[in-house]
Every structure is written in C-alpha cells, then in structure tokens.
PDB file of C-alpha atoms in Angstrom:
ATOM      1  CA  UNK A   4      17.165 132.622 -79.383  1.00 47.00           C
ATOM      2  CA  UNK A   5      17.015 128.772 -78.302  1.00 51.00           C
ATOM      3  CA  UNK A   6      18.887 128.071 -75.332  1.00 59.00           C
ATOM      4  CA  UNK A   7      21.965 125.311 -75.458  1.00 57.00           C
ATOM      5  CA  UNK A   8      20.085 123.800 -72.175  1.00 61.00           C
ATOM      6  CA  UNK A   9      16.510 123.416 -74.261  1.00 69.00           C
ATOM      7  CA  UNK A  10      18.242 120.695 -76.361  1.00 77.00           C
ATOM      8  CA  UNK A  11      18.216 117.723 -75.312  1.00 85.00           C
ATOM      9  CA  UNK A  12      22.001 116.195 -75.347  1.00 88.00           C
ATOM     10  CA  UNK A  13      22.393 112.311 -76.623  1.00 91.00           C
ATOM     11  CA  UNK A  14      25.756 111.296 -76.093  1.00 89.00           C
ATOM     12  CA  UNK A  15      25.648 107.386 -76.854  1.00 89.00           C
ATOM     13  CA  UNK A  16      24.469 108.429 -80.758  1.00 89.00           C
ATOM     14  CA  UNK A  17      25.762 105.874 -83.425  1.00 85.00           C
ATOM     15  CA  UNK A  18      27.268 108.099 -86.594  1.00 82.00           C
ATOM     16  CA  UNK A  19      27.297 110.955 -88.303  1.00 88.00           C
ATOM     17  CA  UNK A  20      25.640 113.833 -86.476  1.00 88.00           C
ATOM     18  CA  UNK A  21      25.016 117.126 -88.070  1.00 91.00           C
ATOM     19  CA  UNK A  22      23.461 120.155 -86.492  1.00 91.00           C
ATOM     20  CA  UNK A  23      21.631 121.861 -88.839  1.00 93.00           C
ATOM     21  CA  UNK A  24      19.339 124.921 -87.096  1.00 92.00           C
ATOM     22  CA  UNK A  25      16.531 126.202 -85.370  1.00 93.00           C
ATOM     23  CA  UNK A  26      13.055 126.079 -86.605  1.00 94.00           C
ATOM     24  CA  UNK A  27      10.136 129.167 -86.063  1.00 93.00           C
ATOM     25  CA  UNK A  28       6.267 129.178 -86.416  1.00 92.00           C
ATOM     26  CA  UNK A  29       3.944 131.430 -87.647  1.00 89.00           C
ATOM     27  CA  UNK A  30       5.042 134.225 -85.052  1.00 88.00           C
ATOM     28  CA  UNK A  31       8.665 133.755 -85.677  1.00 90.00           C
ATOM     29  CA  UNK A  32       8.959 131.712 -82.441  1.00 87.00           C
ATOM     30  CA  UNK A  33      11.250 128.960 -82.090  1.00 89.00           C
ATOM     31  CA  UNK A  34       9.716 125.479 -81.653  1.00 90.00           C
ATOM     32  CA  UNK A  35      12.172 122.933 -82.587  1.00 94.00           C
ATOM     33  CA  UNK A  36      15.743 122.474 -84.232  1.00 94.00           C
ATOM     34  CA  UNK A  37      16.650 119.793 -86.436  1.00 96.00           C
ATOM     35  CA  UNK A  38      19.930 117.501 -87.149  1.00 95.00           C
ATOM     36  CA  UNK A  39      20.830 115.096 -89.923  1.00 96.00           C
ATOM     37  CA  UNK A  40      21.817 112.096 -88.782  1.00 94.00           C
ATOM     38  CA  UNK A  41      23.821 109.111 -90.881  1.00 94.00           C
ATOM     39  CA  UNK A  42      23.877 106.049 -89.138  1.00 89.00           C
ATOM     40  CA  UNK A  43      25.293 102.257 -89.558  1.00 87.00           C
ATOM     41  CA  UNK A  44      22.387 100.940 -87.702  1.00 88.00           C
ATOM     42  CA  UNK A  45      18.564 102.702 -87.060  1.00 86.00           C
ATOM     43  CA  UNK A  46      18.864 101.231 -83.605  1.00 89.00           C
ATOM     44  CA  UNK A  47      20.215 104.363 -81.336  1.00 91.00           C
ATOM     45  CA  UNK A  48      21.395 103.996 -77.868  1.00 91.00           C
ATOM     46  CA  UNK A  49      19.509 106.798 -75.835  1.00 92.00           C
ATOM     47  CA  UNK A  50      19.230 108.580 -72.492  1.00 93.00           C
ATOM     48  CA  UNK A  51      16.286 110.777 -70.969  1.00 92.00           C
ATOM     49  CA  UNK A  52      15.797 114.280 -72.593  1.00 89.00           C
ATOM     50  CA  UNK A  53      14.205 117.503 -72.264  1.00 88.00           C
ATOM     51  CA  UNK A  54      10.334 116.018 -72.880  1.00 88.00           C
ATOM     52  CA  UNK A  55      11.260 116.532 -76.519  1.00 91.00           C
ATOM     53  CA  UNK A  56       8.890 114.633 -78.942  1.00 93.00           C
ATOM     54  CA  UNK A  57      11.086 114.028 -82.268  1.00 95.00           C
ATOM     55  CA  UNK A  58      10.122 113.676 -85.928  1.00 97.00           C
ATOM     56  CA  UNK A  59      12.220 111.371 -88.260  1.00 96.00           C
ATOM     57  CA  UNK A  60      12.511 112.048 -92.012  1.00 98.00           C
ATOM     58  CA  UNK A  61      13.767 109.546 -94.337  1.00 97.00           C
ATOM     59  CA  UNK A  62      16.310 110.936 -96.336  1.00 97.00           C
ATOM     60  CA  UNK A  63      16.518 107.831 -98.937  1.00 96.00           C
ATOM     61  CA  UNK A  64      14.682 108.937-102.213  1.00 95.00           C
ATOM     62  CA  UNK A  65      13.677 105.002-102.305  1.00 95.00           C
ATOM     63  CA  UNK A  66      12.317 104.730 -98.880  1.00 94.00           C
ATOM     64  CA  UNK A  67      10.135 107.796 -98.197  1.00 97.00           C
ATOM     65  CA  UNK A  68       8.789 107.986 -94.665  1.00 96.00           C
ATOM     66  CA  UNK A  69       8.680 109.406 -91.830  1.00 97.00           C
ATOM     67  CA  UNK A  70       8.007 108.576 -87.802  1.00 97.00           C
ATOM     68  CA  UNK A  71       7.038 110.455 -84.744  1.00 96.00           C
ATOM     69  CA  UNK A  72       8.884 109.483 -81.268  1.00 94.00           C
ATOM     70  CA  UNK A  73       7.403 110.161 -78.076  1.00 91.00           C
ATOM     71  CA  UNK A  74       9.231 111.661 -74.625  1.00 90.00           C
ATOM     72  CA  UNK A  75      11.818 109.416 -73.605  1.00 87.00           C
ATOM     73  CA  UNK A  76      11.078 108.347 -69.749  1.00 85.00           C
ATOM     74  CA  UNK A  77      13.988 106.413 -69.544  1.00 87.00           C
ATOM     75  CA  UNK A  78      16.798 104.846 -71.180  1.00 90.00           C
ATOM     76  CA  UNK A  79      16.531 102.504 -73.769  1.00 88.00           C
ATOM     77  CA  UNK A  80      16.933 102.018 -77.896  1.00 89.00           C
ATOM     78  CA  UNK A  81      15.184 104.328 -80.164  1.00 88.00           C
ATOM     79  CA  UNK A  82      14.605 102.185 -83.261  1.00 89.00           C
ATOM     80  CA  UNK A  83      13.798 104.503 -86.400  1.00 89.00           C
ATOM     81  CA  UNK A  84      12.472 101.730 -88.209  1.00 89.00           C
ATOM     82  CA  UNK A  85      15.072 101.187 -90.737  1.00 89.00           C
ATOM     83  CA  UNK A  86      15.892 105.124 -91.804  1.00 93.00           C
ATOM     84  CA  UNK A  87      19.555 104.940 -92.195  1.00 93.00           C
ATOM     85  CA  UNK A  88      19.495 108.625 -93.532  1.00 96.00           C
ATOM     86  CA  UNK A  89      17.753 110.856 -91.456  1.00 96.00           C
ATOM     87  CA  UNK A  90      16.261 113.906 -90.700  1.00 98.00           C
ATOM     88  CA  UNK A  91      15.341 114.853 -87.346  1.00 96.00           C
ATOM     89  CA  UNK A  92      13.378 117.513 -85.967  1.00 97.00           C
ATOM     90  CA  UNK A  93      13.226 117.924 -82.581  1.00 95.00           C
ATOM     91  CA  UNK A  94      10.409 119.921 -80.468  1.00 93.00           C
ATOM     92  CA  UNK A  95      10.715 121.729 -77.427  1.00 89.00           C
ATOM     93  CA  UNK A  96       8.366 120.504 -74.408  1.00 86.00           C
ATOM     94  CA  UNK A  97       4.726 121.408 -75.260  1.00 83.00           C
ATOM     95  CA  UNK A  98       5.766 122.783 -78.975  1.00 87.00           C
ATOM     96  CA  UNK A  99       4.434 119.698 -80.844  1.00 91.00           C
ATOM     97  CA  UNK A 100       1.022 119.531 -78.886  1.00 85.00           C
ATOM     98  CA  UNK A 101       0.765 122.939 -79.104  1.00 84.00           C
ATOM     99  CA  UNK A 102       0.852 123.151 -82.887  1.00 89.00           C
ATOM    100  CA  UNK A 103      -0.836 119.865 -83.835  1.00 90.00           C
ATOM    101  CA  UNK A 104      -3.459 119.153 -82.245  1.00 85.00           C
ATOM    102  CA  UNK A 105      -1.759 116.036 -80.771  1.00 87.00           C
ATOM    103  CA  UNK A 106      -1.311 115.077 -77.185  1.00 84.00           C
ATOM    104  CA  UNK A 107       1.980 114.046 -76.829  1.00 85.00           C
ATOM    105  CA  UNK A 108       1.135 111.059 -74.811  1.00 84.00           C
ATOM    106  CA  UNK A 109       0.017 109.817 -78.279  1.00 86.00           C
ATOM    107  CA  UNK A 110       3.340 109.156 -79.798  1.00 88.00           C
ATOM    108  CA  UNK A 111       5.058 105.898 -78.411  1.00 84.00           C
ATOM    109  CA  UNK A 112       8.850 105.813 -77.638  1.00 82.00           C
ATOM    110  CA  UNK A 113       9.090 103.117 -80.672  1.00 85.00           C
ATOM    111  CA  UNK A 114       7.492 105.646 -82.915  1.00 90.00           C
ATOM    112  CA  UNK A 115       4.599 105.842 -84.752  1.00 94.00           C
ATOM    113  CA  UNK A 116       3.808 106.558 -88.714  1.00 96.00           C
ATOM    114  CA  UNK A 117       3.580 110.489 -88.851  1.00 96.00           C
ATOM    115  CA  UNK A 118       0.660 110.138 -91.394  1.00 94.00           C
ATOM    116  CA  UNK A 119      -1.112 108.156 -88.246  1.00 94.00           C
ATOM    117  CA  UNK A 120      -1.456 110.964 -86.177  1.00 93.00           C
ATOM    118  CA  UNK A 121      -2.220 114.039 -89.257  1.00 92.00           C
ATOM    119  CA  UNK A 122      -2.237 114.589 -92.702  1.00 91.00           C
ATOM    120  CA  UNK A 123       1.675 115.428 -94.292  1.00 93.00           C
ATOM    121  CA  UNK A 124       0.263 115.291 -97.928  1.00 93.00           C
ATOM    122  CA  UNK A 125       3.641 114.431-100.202  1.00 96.00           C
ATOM    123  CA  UNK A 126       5.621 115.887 -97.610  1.00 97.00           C
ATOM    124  CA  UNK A 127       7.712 112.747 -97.047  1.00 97.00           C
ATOM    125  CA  UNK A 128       8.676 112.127-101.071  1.00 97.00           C
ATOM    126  CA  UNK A 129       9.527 115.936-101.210  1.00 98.00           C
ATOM    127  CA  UNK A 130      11.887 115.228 -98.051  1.00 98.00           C
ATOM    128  CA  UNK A 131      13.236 112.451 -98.978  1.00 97.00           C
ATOM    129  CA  UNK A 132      13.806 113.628-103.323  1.00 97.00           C
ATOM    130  CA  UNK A 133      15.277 117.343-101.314  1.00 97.00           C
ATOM    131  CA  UNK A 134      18.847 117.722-102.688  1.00 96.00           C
ATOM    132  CA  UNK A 135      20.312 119.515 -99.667  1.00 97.00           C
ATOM    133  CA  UNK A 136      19.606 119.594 -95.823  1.00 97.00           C
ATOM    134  CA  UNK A 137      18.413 123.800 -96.099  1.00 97.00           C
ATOM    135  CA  UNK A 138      15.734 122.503 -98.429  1.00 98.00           C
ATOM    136  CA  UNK A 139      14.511 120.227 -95.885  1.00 98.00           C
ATOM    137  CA  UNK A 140      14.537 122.759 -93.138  1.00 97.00           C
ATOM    138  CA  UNK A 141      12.630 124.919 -95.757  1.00 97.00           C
ATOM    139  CA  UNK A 142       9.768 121.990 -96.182  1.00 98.00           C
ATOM    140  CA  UNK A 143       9.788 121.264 -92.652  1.00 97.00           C
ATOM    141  CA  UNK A 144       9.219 124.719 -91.223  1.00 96.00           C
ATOM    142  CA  UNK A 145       6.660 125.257 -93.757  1.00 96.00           C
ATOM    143  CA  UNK A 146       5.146 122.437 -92.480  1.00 96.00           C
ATOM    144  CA  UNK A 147       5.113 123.765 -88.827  1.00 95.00           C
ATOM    145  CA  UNK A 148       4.038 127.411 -90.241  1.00 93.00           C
ATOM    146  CA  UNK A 149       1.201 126.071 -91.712  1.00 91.00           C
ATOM    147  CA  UNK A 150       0.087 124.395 -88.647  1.00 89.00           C
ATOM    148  CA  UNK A 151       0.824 127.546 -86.387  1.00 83.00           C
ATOM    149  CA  UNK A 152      -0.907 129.959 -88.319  1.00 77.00           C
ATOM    150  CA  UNK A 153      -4.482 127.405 -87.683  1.00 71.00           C
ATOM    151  CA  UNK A 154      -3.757 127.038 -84.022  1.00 59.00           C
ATOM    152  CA  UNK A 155      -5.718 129.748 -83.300  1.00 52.00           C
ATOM    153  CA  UNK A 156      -9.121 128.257 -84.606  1.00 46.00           C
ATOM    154  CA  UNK A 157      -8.741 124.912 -82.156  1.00 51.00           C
ATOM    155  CA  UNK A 158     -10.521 126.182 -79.268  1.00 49.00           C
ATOM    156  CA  UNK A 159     -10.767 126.043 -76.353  1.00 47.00           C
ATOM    157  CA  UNK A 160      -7.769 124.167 -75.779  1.00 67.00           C
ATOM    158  CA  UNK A 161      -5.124 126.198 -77.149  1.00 72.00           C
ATOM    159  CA  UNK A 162      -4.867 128.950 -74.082  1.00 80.00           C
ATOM    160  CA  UNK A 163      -4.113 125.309 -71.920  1.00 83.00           C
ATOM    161  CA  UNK A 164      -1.619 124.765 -74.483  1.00 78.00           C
ATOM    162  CA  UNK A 165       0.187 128.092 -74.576  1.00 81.00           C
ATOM    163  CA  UNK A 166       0.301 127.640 -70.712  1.00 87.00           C
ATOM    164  CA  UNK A 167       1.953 124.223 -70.655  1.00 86.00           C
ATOM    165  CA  UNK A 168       4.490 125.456 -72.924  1.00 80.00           C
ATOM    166  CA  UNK A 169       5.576 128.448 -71.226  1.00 85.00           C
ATOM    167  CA  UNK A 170       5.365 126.514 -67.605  1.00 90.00           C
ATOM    168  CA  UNK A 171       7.569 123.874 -68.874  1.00 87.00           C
ATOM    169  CA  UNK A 172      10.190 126.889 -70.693  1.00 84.00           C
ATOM    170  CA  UNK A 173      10.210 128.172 -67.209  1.00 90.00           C
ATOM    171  CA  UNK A 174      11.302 124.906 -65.824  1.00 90.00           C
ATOM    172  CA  UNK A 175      14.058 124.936 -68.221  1.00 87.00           C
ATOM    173  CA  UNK A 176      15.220 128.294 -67.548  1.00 87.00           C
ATOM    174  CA  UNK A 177      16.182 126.703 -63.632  1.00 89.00           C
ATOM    175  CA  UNK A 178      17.735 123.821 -65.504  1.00 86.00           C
ATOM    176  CA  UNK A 179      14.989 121.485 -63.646  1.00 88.00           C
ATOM    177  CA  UNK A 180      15.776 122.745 -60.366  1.00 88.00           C
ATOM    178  CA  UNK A 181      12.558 124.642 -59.574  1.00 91.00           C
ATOM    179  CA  UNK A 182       9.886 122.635 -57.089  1.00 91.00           C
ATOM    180  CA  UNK A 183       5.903 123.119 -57.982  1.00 91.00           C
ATOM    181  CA  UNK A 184       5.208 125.675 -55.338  1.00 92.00           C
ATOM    182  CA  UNK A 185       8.141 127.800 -56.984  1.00 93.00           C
ATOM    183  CA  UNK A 186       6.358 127.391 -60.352  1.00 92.00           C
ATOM    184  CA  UNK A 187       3.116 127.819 -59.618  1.00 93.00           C
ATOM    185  CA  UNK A 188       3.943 131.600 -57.757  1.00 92.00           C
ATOM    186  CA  UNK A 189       5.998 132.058 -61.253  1.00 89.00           C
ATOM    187  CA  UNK A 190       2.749 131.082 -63.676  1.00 89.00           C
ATOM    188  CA  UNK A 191       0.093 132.260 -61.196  1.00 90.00           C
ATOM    189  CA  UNK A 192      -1.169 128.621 -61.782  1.00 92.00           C
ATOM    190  CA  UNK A 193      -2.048 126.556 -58.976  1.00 93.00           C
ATOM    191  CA  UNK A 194       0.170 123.387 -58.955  1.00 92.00           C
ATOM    192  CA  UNK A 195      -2.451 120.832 -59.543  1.00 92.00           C
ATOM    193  CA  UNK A 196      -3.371 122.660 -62.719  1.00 93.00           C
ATOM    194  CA  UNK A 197       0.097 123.059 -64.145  1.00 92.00           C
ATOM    195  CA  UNK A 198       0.615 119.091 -63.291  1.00 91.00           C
ATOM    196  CA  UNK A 199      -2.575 117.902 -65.384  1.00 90.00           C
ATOM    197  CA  UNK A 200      -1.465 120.630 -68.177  1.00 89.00           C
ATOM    198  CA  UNK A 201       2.071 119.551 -68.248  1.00 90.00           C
ATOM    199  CA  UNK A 202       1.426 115.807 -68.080  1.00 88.00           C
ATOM    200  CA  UNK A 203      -0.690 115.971 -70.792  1.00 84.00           C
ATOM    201  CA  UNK A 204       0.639 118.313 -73.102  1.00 83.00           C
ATOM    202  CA  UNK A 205       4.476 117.346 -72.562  1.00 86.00           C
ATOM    203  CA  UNK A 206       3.895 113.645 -72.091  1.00 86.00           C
ATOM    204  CA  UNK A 207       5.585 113.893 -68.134  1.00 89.00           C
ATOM    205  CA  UNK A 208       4.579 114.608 -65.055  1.00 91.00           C
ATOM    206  CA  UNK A 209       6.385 117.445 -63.728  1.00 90.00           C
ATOM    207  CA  UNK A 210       8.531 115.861 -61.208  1.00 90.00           C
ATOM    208  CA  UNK A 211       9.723 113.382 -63.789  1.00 91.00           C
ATOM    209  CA  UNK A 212      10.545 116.277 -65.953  1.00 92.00           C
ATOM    210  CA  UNK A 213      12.592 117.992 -63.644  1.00 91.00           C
ATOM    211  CA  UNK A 214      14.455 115.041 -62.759  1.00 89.00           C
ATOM    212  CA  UNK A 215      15.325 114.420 -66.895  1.00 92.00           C
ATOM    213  CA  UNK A 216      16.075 118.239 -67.016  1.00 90.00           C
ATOM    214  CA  UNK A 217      18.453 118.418 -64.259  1.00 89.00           C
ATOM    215  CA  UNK A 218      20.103 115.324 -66.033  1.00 90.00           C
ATOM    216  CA  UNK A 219      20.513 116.564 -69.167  1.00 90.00           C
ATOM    217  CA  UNK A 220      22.161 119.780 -67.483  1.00 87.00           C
ATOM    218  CA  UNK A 221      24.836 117.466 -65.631  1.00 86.00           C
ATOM    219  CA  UNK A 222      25.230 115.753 -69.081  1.00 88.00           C
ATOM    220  CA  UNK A 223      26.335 119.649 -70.722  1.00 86.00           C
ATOM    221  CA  UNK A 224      28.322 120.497 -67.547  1.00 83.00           C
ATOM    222  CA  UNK A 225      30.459 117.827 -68.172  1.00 83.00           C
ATOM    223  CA  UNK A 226      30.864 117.895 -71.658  1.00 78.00           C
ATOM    224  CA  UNK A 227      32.283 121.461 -71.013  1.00 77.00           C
ATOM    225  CA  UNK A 228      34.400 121.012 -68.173  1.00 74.00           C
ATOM    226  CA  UNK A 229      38.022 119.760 -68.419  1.00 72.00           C
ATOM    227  CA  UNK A 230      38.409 118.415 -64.762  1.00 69.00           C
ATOM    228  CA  UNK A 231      34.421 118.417 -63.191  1.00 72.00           C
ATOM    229  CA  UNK A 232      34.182 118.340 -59.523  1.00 81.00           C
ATOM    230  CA  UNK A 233      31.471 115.287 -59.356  1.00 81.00           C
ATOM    231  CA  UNK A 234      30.035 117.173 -55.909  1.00 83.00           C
ATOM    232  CA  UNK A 235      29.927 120.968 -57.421  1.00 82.00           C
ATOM    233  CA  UNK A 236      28.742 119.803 -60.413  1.00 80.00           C
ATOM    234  CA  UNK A 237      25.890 117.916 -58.212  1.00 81.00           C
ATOM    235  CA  UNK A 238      25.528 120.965 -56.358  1.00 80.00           C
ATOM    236  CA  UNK A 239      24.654 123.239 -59.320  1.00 77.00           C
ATOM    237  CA  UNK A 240      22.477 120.693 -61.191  1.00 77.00           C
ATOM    238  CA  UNK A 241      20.287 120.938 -57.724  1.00 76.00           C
ATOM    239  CA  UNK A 242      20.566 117.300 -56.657  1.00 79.00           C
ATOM    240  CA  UNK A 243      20.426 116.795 -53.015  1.00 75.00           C
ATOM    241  CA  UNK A 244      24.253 115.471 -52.864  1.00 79.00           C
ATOM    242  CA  UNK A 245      26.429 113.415 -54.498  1.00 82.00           C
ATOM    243  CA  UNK A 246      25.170 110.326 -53.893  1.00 86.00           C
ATOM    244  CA  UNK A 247      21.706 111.219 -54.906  1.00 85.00           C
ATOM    245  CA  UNK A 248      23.111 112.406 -58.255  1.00 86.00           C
ATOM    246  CA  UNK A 249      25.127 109.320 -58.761  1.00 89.00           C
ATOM    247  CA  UNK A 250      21.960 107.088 -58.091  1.00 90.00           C
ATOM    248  CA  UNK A 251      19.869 109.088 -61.026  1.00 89.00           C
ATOM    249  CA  UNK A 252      22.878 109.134 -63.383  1.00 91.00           C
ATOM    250  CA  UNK A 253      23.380 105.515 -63.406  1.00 93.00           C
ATOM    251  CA  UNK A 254      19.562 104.970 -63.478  1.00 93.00           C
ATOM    252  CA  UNK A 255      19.713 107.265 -66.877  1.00 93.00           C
ATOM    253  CA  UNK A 256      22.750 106.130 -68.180  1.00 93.00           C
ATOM    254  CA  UNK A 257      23.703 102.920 -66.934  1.00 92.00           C
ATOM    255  CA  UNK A 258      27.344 104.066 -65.941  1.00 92.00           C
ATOM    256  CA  UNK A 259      27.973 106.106 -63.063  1.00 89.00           C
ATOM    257  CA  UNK A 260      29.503 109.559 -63.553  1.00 87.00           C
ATOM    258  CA  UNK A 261      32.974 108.425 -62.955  1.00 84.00           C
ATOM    259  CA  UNK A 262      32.942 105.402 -65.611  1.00 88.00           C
ATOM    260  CA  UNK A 263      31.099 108.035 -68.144  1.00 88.00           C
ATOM    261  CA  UNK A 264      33.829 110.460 -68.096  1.00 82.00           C
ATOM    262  CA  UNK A 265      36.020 107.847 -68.871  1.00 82.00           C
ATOM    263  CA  UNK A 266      34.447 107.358 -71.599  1.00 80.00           C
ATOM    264  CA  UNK A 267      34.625 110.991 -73.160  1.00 69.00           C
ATOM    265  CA  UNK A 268      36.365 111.352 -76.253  1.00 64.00           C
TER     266      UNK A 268
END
C-alpha cells in the first residue's frame, strides 16, 4: 500500500483536483498514482516534492499530447504547455528511471514531449478520446506494465536501479530525517555509492532530497492539525529548531509558516 507521506502534497494548485488511484507494474508493485486535474490556467504555482517525476495527459480529444516534468528543486511555475484538462501521473523517486530506461535528470522542470524521451505509439489520442478517468488509469498502467515486464532485459543497470529506488523508499519511510551514514548501515551501501545512484536515478542529490522530504512532511502535519505547535511540529519533521525550519519553509514556499496557515482554507 502507498504511503500518504510518498505523495508529494501541492497546496498552491489552481482548480479542480481529483484523486483518482494508485498505479502497479508488472509485479503488482506500486509505482505511481495519478489525479485529474481541471484548471483555468496550465500555469501551476508549485513547491518542492518528493523527487517525483510527473507525466501530463491531455484530456482534450482536439489537443492530444502529453509532457514529462522533471523533480522540482525548488519553487517555481510548472507550465503544462497549454493542457487545460489533464491527466497526471505521478512516480515515486526512482520508479520512472527504473522502468524506462530514462535518467531522470533528462526531463526538465518545464517539461519535455513524452514521445522525446520513448515511443507511446497512439497512446496520447487513446487518452485523450478515453470517456472516463478508470479508462485512463487502465491505458496508463498498461503502459507502465508493459515497460516493467522488459526491465529485466536492460542490463546491467537495472540492479543500480532497483537499489536507488529502495534507498530513496527508505528515506521516505524517516520522512527525510535519516543522515547518509544512517542509510548506508540500512542498504549495506557505502554512502558515496548511494549518492551517485540516487542523484542519478532520482534527479537529487540526497541531501537535497531529504531537505524536500522533510518539507513536504511539515506541509501534511499541518494540513492535519487544528492548532500546530510551529516548534513540535519542527521537532518531528527533524529540523534543527524552529528557526532553521522557518528559513527552509519560506525558501520553499515563499511565506513563512505563520502567514501559510493563514492562508488554509
């Protein structure tokens, strides 16, 4: 079962937002979940995330297309070049390098064509012409099923694969709050292997990955708490102390934690 803390929260979102469920591979595993999003404007305000690289499906039957987003290092606009409509699939850290082939310091933040980086065939009419969102999960984890069940055959890079991914679920797991040494005696990897693995195949150096991590579990801790203590909640999301956690909050969101609670529905 994907965790609530593997998704990657986005709280300045524009529109309509619609969860719509997990997606598997070949072994059943879960990779990625997806949303369909409705928006007035393409142009998204957005904060750091989980080192999720994102897919984005048109869902206009007279605009079929799709784009590929890399890791967000920073805040900024995601512009998803004109979809309106969309379908997004989101991939946990590692996932999308894992299954295609693709380093996922190949996708920018603006996003780049899907059909750039592999073959989709007519997957983009059929996603855009689908008459329901559970038809689109249905093309799209086809999609990833057909990729997962060839993964085996790229060698020898898969095994570093596998091993980025499960280093960088393991950093998820402690929320971010886990230093190198920590995860290299977890993996049995030394630390300067994990780094080059995780950079690579996540698009983030490790620290920086941490840092976004332990953000984005600040972000759920106070969307589910009524009355937050600022310095317990800085506490538990392992920041050093308040002030420390102020400084990277503002960095991310451009607010500091007092103004953005304020600013909660």
């Amino acid at each position: 079962m994907l965790e609530p803390h593997m998704i990657s929260l986005q709280p300045f979102w524009e529109g309509g937002v619609k969860n719509i469920g997990l997606l598997t591979d070949a072994d059943a595993k879960i990779v990625a979940h997806s949303m369909h999003l409705v928006a007035k404007s393409s142009l998204q305000k957005c904060v750091p995330g989980t080192g999720m690289v994102g897919i984005a499906f048109s869902c206009d039957p007279n605009l079929p297309g799709s784009y590929c987003y890399g890791v967000l290092e920073g805040r900024g606009t995601t512009d998803y070049n004109g979809i309106l409509d969309c379908f997004l699939v989101r991939f946990l850290p590692g996932e999308f390098s894992r299954l295609f082939g693709v380093s996922s310091l190949l996708p920018s933040q603006k996003g780049v064509p899907l059909k750039e980086l592999f073959s989709v065939g007519t997957l983009e009419e059929e996603m855009a012409a689908a008459k329901s969102d559970e038809e689109r999960q249905r093309l799209v984890e086809r999609l990833i099923r057909s990729a997962s069940s060839s993964v085996s055959f790229r060698k020898p890079r898969e095994q570093e694969k596998q091993i980025a991914a499960n280093a960088v679920r393991t950093i998820l797991e402690h929320h971010g709050d886990i230093r190198m040494k920590e995860l290299s005696q977890e993996t049995l990897y030394s630390a300067r292997y994990l780094q080059t693995l995780i950079q690579e195949h996540v698009g983030l150096p490790p620290k920086q990955l941490c840092s976004q991590i332990r953000f984005q579990n600040i972000l759920r801790l106070l969307q589910n708490t009524h009355e937050p203590s600022l310095t317990l909640l800085a506490q538990q999301a392992g920041f050093y102390d308040q002030s420390h956690f102020t400084r990277v909050f503002k960095e991310y969101t451009g607010m500091c934690p007092s103004a953005f609670l304020q600013s909660r529905p």
